[in-house]
Amino acid sequence: MVFTADAEGRCEVFTWDAAARRARQVTRRPRGTLHGAIDRDAYVWWFDEDARGSGLWRFQPFTGGPDRPGLTGVPPGRPRGLAVSDHATVAVALGDGHATTVHVGPRGGAARTVTRAAGHATLTGITPGGRLLALAGAGAVTVLTGEGAVVAVLPGGGDTGRLWSLGFAPAGDAEELLLVREYEDRYVLATWRPDRGLTTHEWCAFDTEITARWDAGGHRVLVRQDRHGRSTLHRADLTARTVTAVPTPPGTLLDAATRPGGDLHCLWTSTGEPPRLRSSLGTPLPPLPTVADRVPGTHRDVWTPGPDGPVHTLLSLPDAPRGPAPAVFLVHGGPADHDRDAYDGVVHSLVASGFAVARVNYRGSTGYGPRWRRAFGGTADDPGPNGRADRADRGVGLAQVADLASVRADLVARRLVRADAVGLWGTSWGGYLVLLALGTRPGLWRAGVAVKPVADCVAAHRTTTPALRALDERLFGGTPDEVPDRYARSSPIHYAASVRDPVLVAAATHDAKCPPGQVRGYLAALRAAGVPYESLWLDSGHDGYDGGDHVTVLRRAVVFLDRELRGPVRRPQTPRSARSGEHRTAERTTERRRSHAEGHHPQRPARG
C-alpha cells in the first residue's frame, strides 16, 4: 500500500510492505508531497510540484529505484487526475490556469495530447483495457476514447441533478463507470455503460453526501456516507440490488477500500483518537504517528435552533473546567465541506491550553443533505429555500456568520463558554468568514485569526484561478461588474472600518486561490481605519505541506488568542509528539485538502 505521513515536519509519500512489516519513505521534497498513488503493477506515483502547485507526475518501483517521469514531453501543470490501465497506459490531466489538458502514453514513454477542456476539469478514470477515459467538468461527465473521440456526455445539474464521476470498474469487459447522482433530494448510486447508457440505482439512495468506490471484483460498491459530522460505511451489490451496513466505530472514516481476498482496510479517527489504520482480517498495517498522552478534553454535540433547521456544533471542552471557558470557534472552509468528529491538532492544542473549541457546520455545509446545502444563503434579493425575505442573513457568507452568532449565543446561554472571551479562527473560506464576522458583527467577538483568507471579494475574483472565479460567479449570481452590490455586501473589506476587535492575518506570498494582493489591500484598509491587527507572511502557496509553516501559524495564533481572550501570555500547549503534532496541524491549517471537496466528488473546485 501507499500512504502519506509526517517526515521531519513534512508530508511525504511512503510504501508499506505487509509481508515484511516495513515502511519505506519514497519522497523527500523540501516542501513535502501530498499526492501519491499505486498502480496495478505496483509502481508508486507522486506529483512533483513547485511552490505554486505546478509540476509533473513521477514514478518508481514499489521496492525502490530511480525516479522516472510518468510521461515524457508533457509541460508542467496543476494536478487534475492520474489513471493507469492494466496494460500500463497512463493518462494524466494537468491544468494551466485556463484549461485542462489530458495526455496519454505508455508508462514512462512519450505522451500525446488527447483533449483540452476549457476551465477546471478532472480525469476520474480509465478502463482496465485503456480504451475509455472519464473527464468531469463544466457541469457534465464526458466519456471519451484514448484518441479523444467523445463517446458520451452525461449532463449534471438542472433538472437532471448534479453528477459526480468516481471511476471505472477495475475488472471485466463491461467498461462500467461508477457515479453519484443528486436525485430527488437524495444522493443515489448510478452507473454508465456503452451498451446501456446511464442507470440510476434508486434502490441505493442516501439522505446525505456519499462517496463510493468499486470493490475488487467490480460487482459490488463500497459506499462511505458523511452524516452529521460522522461516517457510516455500506456495501452495495449491484447485481442483487442490496445494501448492507458495514460495522464501524463512531467517528470518521477518512478512507476505506476492500483488498483482494475481502480484507477491508479503513483509515479511522475521532476527535479523541488520532488516525489509525484498521484491517478487518488482522493484516499488519503501518502504525501512523500518534500523540504520547491521552487527547485532552470532553467532546459533545450541540444543536442550535435556526431558521432553516438546527445548526450542528462539535464542541470540545477542557478537562475539569471551572465554569464557562474562553472559547475559540474553528470555522471550516470549502465552502462545500464540513467539520468532522476527527482528530485535529489545533483542537488538541487549544483544549490543552484551556480553551473550549466549537466547530460549527453552518448552513451550506456538506453532510446534512441537499436542503441544508441549498440553505447556503443565496443573494440579498433571493427569498431563500423557505420563502423568507429577511435580508439580515441573505447573501454569500452572511447566513454562515448568522449561524456562528446564533451558536455563540446558545453556548453562552448554556453557560458552556464565556460571553466576554470568544474568538474566531478560520483558514481559506473559513478565514473569509472570520473577517466577515468581525466586520459585520463588531464587538461580538474578542479576536479573530484568518489564515490565507478571501478578504476582498472583488479583487479575489479578479486575480484567483479560473475555477474559483467560476465558483464565485455561481455563488453570487454573476461577476462583480454584473452584481456589484452583492459582492460589496459580502466582502470583508467593505466592513474593514467597522472592525473593533484585534485580528491576526496569516497569508502566503504564492497563494493562487486567495491571492496575496487582496489580503494586502484589506490590511491597508484596517490600517487606515486605525484597527489593531497583526500579520504573518508565509513563503508558500495556498496548500503548503511543510510542517514548519503550520507550526509557526499554530504557535503565533494560540499566543495571540491567549493574550486577547485571557490577558497575560502563556506558552501554548501542543501535543507531546512533535512529529504527529506538526502533521496534524498541517491538516487543519490547509483545511485538510482531501481530494473530495464535498465529500464525494474530487472534481469540484474549492478554496479549502
Coordinates of N, CA, C and O in Angstrom, one line a residue, residues 131-293:
R131 N -9.2 1.7 -23.1 CA -9.9 2.3 -24.3 C -10.6 3.6 -24.0 O -10.7 4.5 -24.8
L132 N -11.2 3.7 -22.8 CA -12.1 4.8 -22.5 C -11.5 5.6 -21.3 O -10.9 5.0 -20.4
L133 N -11.7 6.9 -21.3 CA -11.4 7.8 -20.2 C -12.7 8.5 -19.7 O -13.6 8.7 -20.5
A134 N -12.7 9.0 -18.5 CA -13.8 9.8 -18.0 C -13.2 11.1 -17.5 O -12.2 11.1 -16.7
L135 N -13.8 12.2 -17.9 CA -13.4 13.5 -17.6 C -14.6 14.3 -17.0 O -15.6 14.4 -17.7
A136 N -14.5 14.8 -15.8 CA -15.6 15.6 -15.2 C -15.2 17.0 -15.1 O -14.1 17.5 -14.7
G137 N -16.2 17.8 -15.5 CA -16.0 19.3 -15.5 C -17.1 20.0 -16.3 O -17.9 19.4 -17.1
A138 N -17.3 21.3 -16.0 CA -18.2 22.1 -16.7 C -19.7 21.6 -16.6 O -20.4 21.6 -17.6
G139 N -20.0 21.0 -15.5 CA -21.4 20.6 -15.3 C -21.7 19.3 -15.9 O -22.9 18.9 -16.1
A140 N -20.7 18.5 -16.4 CA -21.0 17.2 -17.1 C -19.8 16.3 -16.9 O -18.7 16.7 -16.6
V141 N -20.1 15.0 -17.1 CA -19.1 14.0 -17.2 C -19.0 13.5 -18.6 O -20.0 13.1 -19.2
T142 N -17.8 13.6 -19.2 CA -17.6 13.2 -20.6 C -16.8 11.9 -20.7 O -15.7 11.8 -20.0
V143 N -17.3 11.0 -21.4 CA -16.6 9.7 -21.7 C -16.0 9.8 -23.1 O -16.7 10.1 -24.0
L144 N -14.7 9.6 -23.2 CA -14.0 9.7 -24.5 C -13.0 8.6 -24.7 O -12.6 8.0 -23.7
T145 N -12.7 8.3 -25.9 CA -11.7 7.3 -26.2 C -10.3 7.8 -26.0 O -10.1 9.0 -25.8
G146 N -9.3 6.9 -26.0 CA -7.9 7.3 -25.8 C -7.4 8.1 -27.0 O -6.3 8.8 -26.9
E147 N -8.2 8.2 -28.1 CA -7.8 9.1 -29.2 C -8.5 10.4 -29.2 O -8.3 11.3 -30.0
G148 N -9.4 10.6 -28.2 CA -10.1 11.9 -28.0 C -11.5 11.9 -28.5 O -12.1 13.0 -28.4
A149 N -12.0 10.9 -29.1 CA -13.4 10.9 -29.6 C -14.4 10.8 -28.5 O -14.2 10.0 -27.6
V150 N -15.4 11.7 -28.5 CA -16.4 11.7 -27.4 C -17.4 10.5 -27.6 O -18.0 10.4 -28.7
V151 N -17.5 9.7 -26.6 CA -18.4 8.6 -26.6 C -19.8 9.0 -26.0 O -20.8 8.6 -26.5
A152 N -19.7 9.7 -24.9 CA -21.0 10.1 -24.2 C -20.7 11.4 -23.4 O -19.6 11.6 -22.9
V153 N -21.7 12.2 -23.3 CA -21.7 13.4 -22.4 C -22.9 13.2 -21.4 O -24.0 13.2 -21.8
L154 N -22.6 13.1 -20.2 CA -23.6 12.8 -19.1 C -23.8 14.1 -18.4 O -22.9 14.6 -17.6
P155 N -24.9 14.8 -18.6 CA -25.1 16.2 -18.0 C -25.4 16.1 -16.5 O -26.0 15.1 -16.0
G156 N -24.9 17.1 -15.8 CA -25.2 17.2 -14.4 C -25.7 18.6 -14.1 O -25.2 19.6 -14.7
G157 N -26.6 18.7 -13.1 CA -27.2 20.0 -12.8 C -28.5 20.1 -13.4 O -29.0 19.3 -14.2
G158 N -29.2 21.2 -13.1 CA -30.5 21.5 -13.6 C -31.5 20.4 -13.2 O -31.5 19.9 -12.1
D159 N -32.4 20.1 -14.1 CA -33.5 19.1 -13.8 C -32.9 17.7 -13.5 O -33.6 16.9 -12.9
T160 N -31.8 17.4 -14.1 CA -31.2 16.0 -14.0 C -30.5 15.8 -12.7 O -30.2 14.6 -12.3
G161 N -30.2 16.8 -11.9 CA -29.5 16.7 -10.7 C -28.0 16.6 -11.0 O -27.5 16.1 -12.0
R162 N -27.2 17.0 -10.0 CA -25.7 17.0 -10.2 C -25.2 15.6 -10.2 O -25.8 14.7 -9.7
L163 N -24.1 15.4 -10.9 CA -23.5 14.1 -11.2 C -22.0 14.2 -10.9 O -21.3 15.1 -11.3
W164 N -21.5 13.1 -10.2 CA -20.1 13.1 -9.9 C -19.5 11.7 -10.4 O -20.1 10.7 -10.1
S165 N -18.4 11.7 -11.0 CA -17.8 10.5 -11.6 C -16.7 10.0 -10.6 O -15.9 10.7 -10.1
L166 N -16.8 8.6 -10.4 CA -15.9 8.0 -9.4 C -15.0 6.9 -9.9 O -14.4 6.2 -9.1
G167 N -15.0 6.7 -11.2 CA -14.1 5.7 -11.8 C -14.7 4.5 -12.4 O -15.8 4.1 -12.1
F168 N -13.9 3.8 -13.3 CA -14.4 2.6 -14.0 C -14.2 1.4 -13.1 O -13.3 1.4 -12.3
A169 N -15.0 0.4 -13.4 CA -14.9 -0.9 -12.7 C -13.5 -1.5 -13.0 O -13.0 -1.4 -14.1
P170 N -12.8 -2.0 -11.9 CA -11.4 -2.5 -12.1 C -11.2 -3.8 -12.8 O -10.1 -4.2 -13.1
A171 N -12.3 -4.5 -13.1 CA -12.2 -5.8 -13.8 C -13.4 -6.0 -14.7 O -14.4 -5.3 -14.6
G172 N -13.2 -6.9 -15.7 CA -14.3 -7.3 -16.6 C -14.2 -6.5 -17.9 O -13.4 -5.5 -18.0
D173 N -15.1 -6.8 -18.8 CA -15.1 -6.2 -20.1 C -16.2 -5.2 -20.3 O -16.4 -4.7 -21.4
A174 N -17.0 -5.0 -19.3 CA -18.2 -4.1 -19.4 C -17.9 -2.7 -19.6 O -18.8 -1.9 -20.0
E175 N -16.7 -2.2 -19.2 CA -16.4 -0.8 -19.2 C -17.5 0.1 -18.5 O -18.1 0.9 -19.1
E176 N -17.6 -0.2 -17.2 CA -18.7 0.4 -16.4 C -18.2 1.5 -15.5 O -17.2 1.3 -14.8
L177 N -18.8 2.7 -15.6 CA -18.4 3.8 -14.9 C -19.3 4.0 -13.7 O -20.5 4.0 -13.8
L178 N -18.7 4.2 -12.5 CA -19.5 4.5 -11.3 C -19.6 6.0 -11.1 O -18.7 6.8 -11.2
L179 N -20.9 6.4 -10.7 CA -21.2 7.8 -10.4 C -22.0 7.9 -9.2 O -22.7 7.0 -8.7
V180 N -22.1 9.1 -8.7 CA -23.1 9.5 -7.7 C -23.9 10.6 -8.3 O -23.4 11.6 -8.9
R181 N -25.2 10.5 -8.1 CA -26.2 11.5 -8.7 C -27.0 12.1 -7.6 O -27.5 11.4 -6.6
E182 N -27.2 13.4 -7.6 CA -28.2 14.0 -6.7 C -29.6 13.9 -7.4 O -29.8 14.4 -8.5
Y183 N -30.5 13.2 -6.7 CA -31.7 12.8 -7.3 C -32.8 12.9 -6.2 O -32.8 12.2 -5.2
E184 N -33.8 13.8 -6.4 CA -35.0 14.0 -5.6 C -34.5 14.2 -4.1 O -35.0 13.5 -3.2
D185 N -33.6 15.1 -3.9 CA -33.1 15.5 -2.6 C -32.4 14.3 -1.9 O -32.4 14.2 -0.6
R186 N -31.8 13.4 -2.6 CA -31.0 12.3 -2.1 C -29.8 12.1 -3.0 O -29.7 12.7 -4.1
Y187 N -28.9 11.4 -2.4 CA -27.7 11.0 -3.2 C -27.8 9.5 -3.6 O -27.9 8.7 -2.7
V188 N -27.7 9.2 -4.9 CA -28.0 7.9 -5.4 C -26.8 7.4 -6.2 O -26.2 8.2 -6.9
L189 N -26.5 6.1 -6.1 CA -25.5 5.5 -7.0 C -26.1 5.4 -8.4 O -27.3 5.2 -8.6
A190 N -25.2 5.6 -9.3 CA -25.5 5.5 -10.7 C -24.4 4.8 -11.5 O -23.2 4.9 -11.0
T191 N -24.6 4.2 -12.6 CA -23.6 3.6 -13.4 C -23.8 3.9 -14.9 O -25.0 4.2 -15.3
W192 N -22.8 3.9 -15.7 CA -22.9 4.1 -17.1 C -22.1 3.0 -17.8 O -21.0 2.7 -17.4
R193 N -22.7 2.5 -18.9 CA -22.0 1.5 -19.8 C -22.3 1.9 -21.2 O -23.4 2.4 -21.5
P194 N -21.4 1.6 -22.1 CA -21.6 2.0 -23.5 C -22.9 1.3 -24.1 O -23.6 1.9 -24.9
D195 N -23.2 0.1 -23.6 CA -24.3 -0.6 -24.2 C -25.7 -0.3 -23.5 O -26.7 -0.7 -24.0
R196 N -25.6 0.3 -22.3 CA -26.8 0.6 -21.5 C -27.1 2.1 -21.3 O -28.2 2.4 -20.9
G197 N -26.1 2.9 -21.4 CA -26.2 4.3 -21.1 C -26.2 4.5 -19.6 O -25.7 3.6 -18.8
L198 N -26.8 5.5 -19.1 CA -26.8 5.9 -17.7 C -28.0 5.2 -16.9 O -29.1 5.2 -17.3
T199 N -27.6 4.5 -15.8 CA -28.6 3.8 -15.0 C -28.6 4.4 -13.6 O -27.5 4.4 -13.0
T200 N -29.7 4.9 -13.1 CA -29.8 5.4 -11.7 C -30.3 4.3 -10.8 O -31.4 3.8 -11.1
H201 N -29.6 4.0 -9.8 CA -30.0 2.9 -8.9 C -30.7 3.5 -7.7 O -30.2 3.7 -6.6
E202 N -32.0 3.7 -8.0 CA -32.8 4.4 -6.9 C -32.9 3.6 -5.7 O -33.2 4.1 -4.6
W203 N -32.7 2.3 -5.7 CA -32.8 1.4 -4.5 C -31.6 1.7 -3.6 O -31.6 1.3 -2.4
C204 N -30.5 2.4 -4.1 CA -29.3 2.7 -3.3 C -29.2 4.2 -3.1 O -28.4 4.9 -3.8
A205 N -30.1 4.8 -2.2 CA -30.2 6.2 -2.0 C -29.8 6.5 -0.6 O -30.1 5.8 0.4
F206 N -29.3 7.7 -0.4 CA -28.9 8.2 1.0 C -29.3 9.6 1.1 O -29.3 10.4 0.2
D207 N -29.6 10.0 2.4 CA -30.1 11.4 2.6 C -29.0 12.4 2.8 O -29.3 13.6 2.8
T208 N -27.8 12.0 2.9 CA -26.7 13.0 3.0 C -25.5 12.5 2.0 O -25.6 11.4 1.4
E209 N -24.5 13.3 1.9 CA -23.5 13.1 0.9 C -22.8 11.8 1.0 O -22.5 11.3 2.1
I210 N -22.4 11.2 -0.1 CA -21.7 9.9 -0.1 C -20.5 10.0 -1.1 O -20.5 10.9 -2.0
T211 N -19.6 9.1 -0.9 CA -18.6 8.8 -1.9 C -18.6 7.3 -2.0 O -19.1 6.6 -1.2
A212 N -18.0 6.8 -3.1 CA -18.1 5.3 -3.3 C -16.9 4.9 -4.1 O -16.3 5.7 -4.9
R213 N -16.6 3.6 -4.0 CA -15.5 3.0 -4.9 C -15.9 1.5 -5.1 O -16.5 0.9 -4.4
W214 N -15.4 1.1 -6.2 CA -15.6 -0.3 -6.6 C -14.9 -1.3 -5.6 O -13.7 -1.0 -5.2
D215 N -15.5 -2.4 -5.3 CA -14.8 -3.5 -4.7 C -13.9 -4.2 -5.8 O -14.1 -3.9 -7.0
A216 N -13.0 -5.0 -5.3 CA -12.0 -5.6 -6.2 C -12.7 -6.3 -7.4 O -12.2 -6.3 -8.5
G217 N -13.8 -7.0 -7.2 CA -14.4 -7.8 -8.2 C -15.2 -7.0 -9.3 O -15.5 -7.5 -10.4
G218 N -15.6 -5.8 -8.9 CA -16.3 -5.0 -9.9 C -17.8 -5.1 -9.9 O -18.5 -4.5 -10.8
H219 N -18.4 -6.0 -9.0 CA -19.8 -6.1 -9.0 C -20.4 -5.5 -7.7 O -21.6 -5.3 -7.7
R220 N -19.6 -5.2 -6.8 CA -20.1 -4.6 -5.5 C -19.4 -3.2 -5.4 O -18.3 -3.0 -5.9
V221 N -20.0 -2.4 -4.6 CA -19.5 -1.0 -4.4 C -19.5 -0.7 -2.9 O -20.4 -1.0 -2.1
L222 N -18.4 -0.1 -2.4 CA -18.2 0.3 -1.0 C -18.6 1.8 -1.0 O -18.0 2.6 -1.6
V223 N -19.7 2.1 -0.1 CA -20.2 3.4 -0.1 C -19.9 4.0 1.3 O -20.2 3.4 2.3
R224 N -19.3 5.2 1.3 CA -19.0 5.9 2.6 C -19.9 7.1 2.7 O -19.8 8.0 1.8
Q225 N -20.7 7.2 3.7 CA -21.6 8.3 3.9 C -21.1 9.3 4.9 O -20.7 8.8 6.0
D226 N -21.2 10.6 4.6 CA -20.9 11.6 5.6 C -22.3 12.1 6.2 O -23.1 12.6 5.4
R227 N -22.5 11.9 7.5 CA -23.8 12.3 8.0 C -23.6 12.8 9.4 O -23.1 12.2 10.3
H228 N -23.9 14.1 9.5 CA -23.9 14.8 10.8 C -22.5 14.8 11.5 O -22.4 14.5 12.7
G229 N -21.5 15.0 10.7 CA -20.1 15.1 11.2 C -19.5 13.7 11.4 O -18.3 13.7 12.0
R230 N -20.1 12.6 11.0 CA -19.5 11.3 11.2 C -19.7 10.5 10.0 O -20.4 10.9 9.0
S231 N -19.1 9.3 10.0 CA -19.2 8.5 8.8 C -19.9 7.1 9.0 O -19.8 6.6 10.2
T232 N -20.5 6.6 8.0 CA -21.0 5.3 8.0 C -20.6 4.6 6.8 O -20.3 5.2 5.8
L233 N -20.5 3.3 6.8 CA -20.0 2.5 5.7 C -21.0 1.5 5.3 O -21.7 0.8 6.1
H234 N -21.2 1.3 3.9 CA -22.2 0.4 3.4 C -21.6 -0.3 2.2 O -20.7 0.2 1.5
R235 N -22.1 -1.6 1.9 CA -21.7 -2.3 0.8 C -22.9 -2.5 -0.1 O -23.9 -3.1 0.4
A236 N -22.9 -2.1 -1.3 CA -24.0 -2.2 -2.3 C -23.6 -3.3 -3.3 O -22.6 -3.2 -4.0
D237 N -24.5 -4.2 -3.5 CA -24.4 -5.3 -4.5 C -25.3 -4.9 -5.7 O -26.5 -4.9 -5.6
L238 N -24.6 -4.5 -6.8 CA -25.4 -4.0 -8.0 C -26.2 -5.1 -8.7 O -27.1 -4.8 -9.4
T239 N -25.8 -6.4 -8.5 CA -26.5 -7.5 -9.1 C -27.7 -7.9 -8.3 O -28.8 -8.0 -8.8
A240 N -27.5 -8.0 -7.0 CA -28.6 -8.4 -6.1 C -29.4 -7.3 -5.6 O -30.5 -7.5 -5.1
R241 N -29.0 -6.0 -5.9 CA -29.7 -4.8 -5.6 C -30.0 -4.7 -4.0 O -31.1 -4.5 -3.6
T242 N -28.9 -5.0 -3.3 CA -29.0 -4.9 -1.8 C -27.9 -4.0 -1.3 O -26.9 -3.8 -1.9
V243 N -28.3 -3.4 -0.1 CA -27.3 -2.5 0.6 C -27.2 -3.1 2.0 O -28.1 -3.3 2.7
T244 N -25.9 -3.3 2.4 CA -25.6 -3.9 3.7 C -24.7 -3.0 4.5 O -23.7 -2.5 4.0
A245 N -25.1 -2.7 5.7 CA -24.3 -1.8 6.6 C -23.0 -2.6 7.0 O -23.1 -3.8 7.4
V246 N -21.9 -1.9 7.0 CA -20.6 -2.4 7.4 C -20.3 -1.8 8.8 O -20.2 -0.6 8.9
P247 N -20.2 -2.6 9.9 CA -20.0 -2.1 11.2 C -18.7 -1.3 11.3 O -17.6 -1.8 10.9
T248 N -18.7 -0.1 11.8 CA -17.6 0.7 12.1 C -17.8 1.5 13.4 O -18.9 1.8 13.7
P249 N -16.7 1.8 14.1 CA -16.9 2.6 15.4 C -17.3 4.0 15.1 O -17.1 4.5 14.0
P250 N -18.0 4.7 16.0 CA -18.4 6.1 15.8 C -17.2 6.9 15.6 O -16.1 6.8 16.2
G251 N -17.3 7.8 14.6 CA -16.1 8.7 14.3 C -16.1 9.0 12.8 O -17.2 9.0 12.2
T252 N -15.0 9.1 12.2 CA -14.8 9.5 10.8 C -14.0 8.5 10.1 O -12.8 8.2 10.5
L253 N -14.4 8.0 8.9 CA -13.6 7.2 8.0 C -13.0 8.1 7.0 O -13.7 8.7 6.2
L254 N -11.7 8.3 7.1 CA -11.0 9.2 6.1 C -10.9 8.4 4.8 O -10.8 9.1 3.7
D255 N -10.8 7.1 4.8 CA -10.8 6.3 3.6 C -11.1 4.9 3.9 O -11.0 4.5 5.1
A256 N -11.5 4.1 2.9 CA -11.8 2.7 3.1 C -11.8 2.0 1.7 O -12.2 2.6 0.7
A257 N -11.2 0.8 1.7 CA -11.1 0.1 0.5 C -11.0 -1.4 0.8 O -10.5 -1.8 1.8
T258 N -11.6 -2.2 -0.1 CA -11.5 -3.7 0.0 C -10.4 -4.2 -0.8 O -10.3 -3.9 -2.0
R259 N -9.5 -4.9 -0.1 CA -8.4 -5.5 -0.8 C -8.7 -6.9 -1.3 O -9.7 -7.5 -1.0
P260 N -7.9 -7.4 -2.2 CA -8.1 -8.8 -2.7 C -8.2 -9.8 -1.6 O -7.4 -9.7 -0.6
G261 N -9.1 -10.7 -1.6 CA -9.4 -11.6 -0.5 C -10.4 -11.1 0.4 O -10.7 -11.8 1.4
G262 N -11.0 -10.0 0.2 CA -12.1 -9.5 1.0 C -11.6 -8.7 2.3 O -12.5 -8.3 3.1
D263 N -10.3 -8.4 2.4 CA -9.8 -7.7 3.6 C -10.2 -6.2 3.4 O -9.8 -5.6 2.4
L264 N -10.9 -5.7 4.4 CA -11.4 -4.3 4.4 C -10.4 -3.4 5.2 O -10.2 -3.7 6.4
H265 N -9.7 -2.5 4.5 CA -8.8 -1.5 5.2 C -9.5 -0.2 5.3 O -10.1 0.3 4.4
C266 N -9.4 0.3 6.5 CA -10.0 1.6 6.8 C -9.0 2.5 7.5 O -8.2 2.1 8.3
L267 N -9.1 3.8 7.2 CA -8.4 4.8 7.9 C -9.4 5.6 8.8 O -10.2 6.3 8.3
W268 N -9.3 5.4 10.1 CA -10.4 5.8 11.0 C -9.8 6.8 12.0 O -8.7 6.7 12.5
T269 N -10.7 7.7 12.5 CA -10.3 8.6 13.6 C -11.5 9.2 14.3 O -12.7 9.0 13.8
S270 N -11.3 9.8 15.4 CA -12.4 10.5 16.1 C -11.7 11.7 16.8 O -10.5 11.8 16.8
T271 N -12.5 12.6 17.3 CA -11.9 13.8 17.9 C -10.9 13.4 19.0 O -9.9 14.1 19.2
G272 N -11.2 12.3 19.7 CA -10.4 11.9 20.8 C -9.3 10.9 20.5 O -8.5 10.5 21.4
E273 N -9.2 10.5 19.2 CA -8.2 9.5 18.8 C -7.6 9.8 17.5 O -8.3 10.0 16.5
P274 N -6.3 9.9 17.4 CA -5.6 10.2 16.2 C -5.9 9.1 15.1 O -6.3 8.0 15.5
P275 N -5.7 9.4 13.8 CA -6.0 8.4 12.8 C -5.2 7.1 13.0 O -4.0 7.2 13.3
R276 N -5.8 6.0 12.7 CA -5.1 4.7 12.6 C -5.8 3.9 11.6 O -7.0 4.0 11.3
L277 N -4.9 3.0 11.0 CA -5.4 2.0 10.0 C -5.9 0.8 10.7 O -5.4 0.3 11.6
R278 N -7.0 0.3 10.1 CA -7.7 -0.9 10.6 C -7.8 -1.9 9.5 O -8.1 -1.6 8.3
S279 N -7.6 -3.2 9.8 CA -7.9 -4.3 8.8 C -8.9 -5.2 9.4 O -8.9 -5.6 10.6
S280 N -9.9 -5.6 8.6 CA -11.0 -6.5 9.0 C -10.5 -7.9 9.3 O -11.1 -8.7 10.0
L281 N -9.3 -8.3 8.6 CA -8.8 -9.6 8.8 C -7.5 -9.7 9.6 O -6.8 -10.7 9.7
G282 N -7.2 -8.5 10.2 CA -6.0 -8.5 11.1 C -4.7 -8.4 10.3 O -3.6 -8.7 10.9
T283 N -4.7 -8.0 9.1 CA -3.5 -7.8 8.3 C -2.6 -6.7 9.0 O -3.1 -5.6 9.3
P284 N -1.3 -6.9 9.1 CA -0.5 -5.9 9.7 C -0.5 -4.7 8.8 O -0.2 -4.8 7.6
L285 N -0.8 -3.5 9.4 CA -0.8 -2.3 8.6 C 0.2 -1.3 9.3 O 0.4 -1.4 10.5
P286 N 0.6 -0.3 8.6 CA 1.7 0.6 9.2 C 1.1 1.4 10.3 O 0.0 2.0 10.3
P287 N 1.9 1.5 11.4 CA 1.5 2.4 12.5 C 1.7 3.8 12.1 O 2.7 4.2 11.6
L288 N 0.7 4.7 12.3 CA 0.8 6.1 12.0 C 1.3 6.9 13.2 O 1.1 6.4 14.3
P289 N 1.9 8.0 13.0 CA 2.3 8.9 14.1 C 1.1 9.2 15.0 O 0.0 9.4 14.6
T290 N 1.4 9.2 16.3 CA 0.3 9.4 17.2 C 0.8 10.4 18.3 O 1.9 11.0 18.2
V291 N 0.1 10.6 19.4 CA 0.5 11.5 20.4 C 0.8 10.7 21.7 O 0.3 9.6 21.9
A292 N 1.7 11.3 22.5 CA 2.2 10.5 23.6 C 1.2 10.3 24.7 O 1.2 9.2 25.4
D293 N 0.3 11.2 24.9 CA -0.7 11.2 26.0 C -2.1 11.1 25.5 O -2.4 11.2 24.3

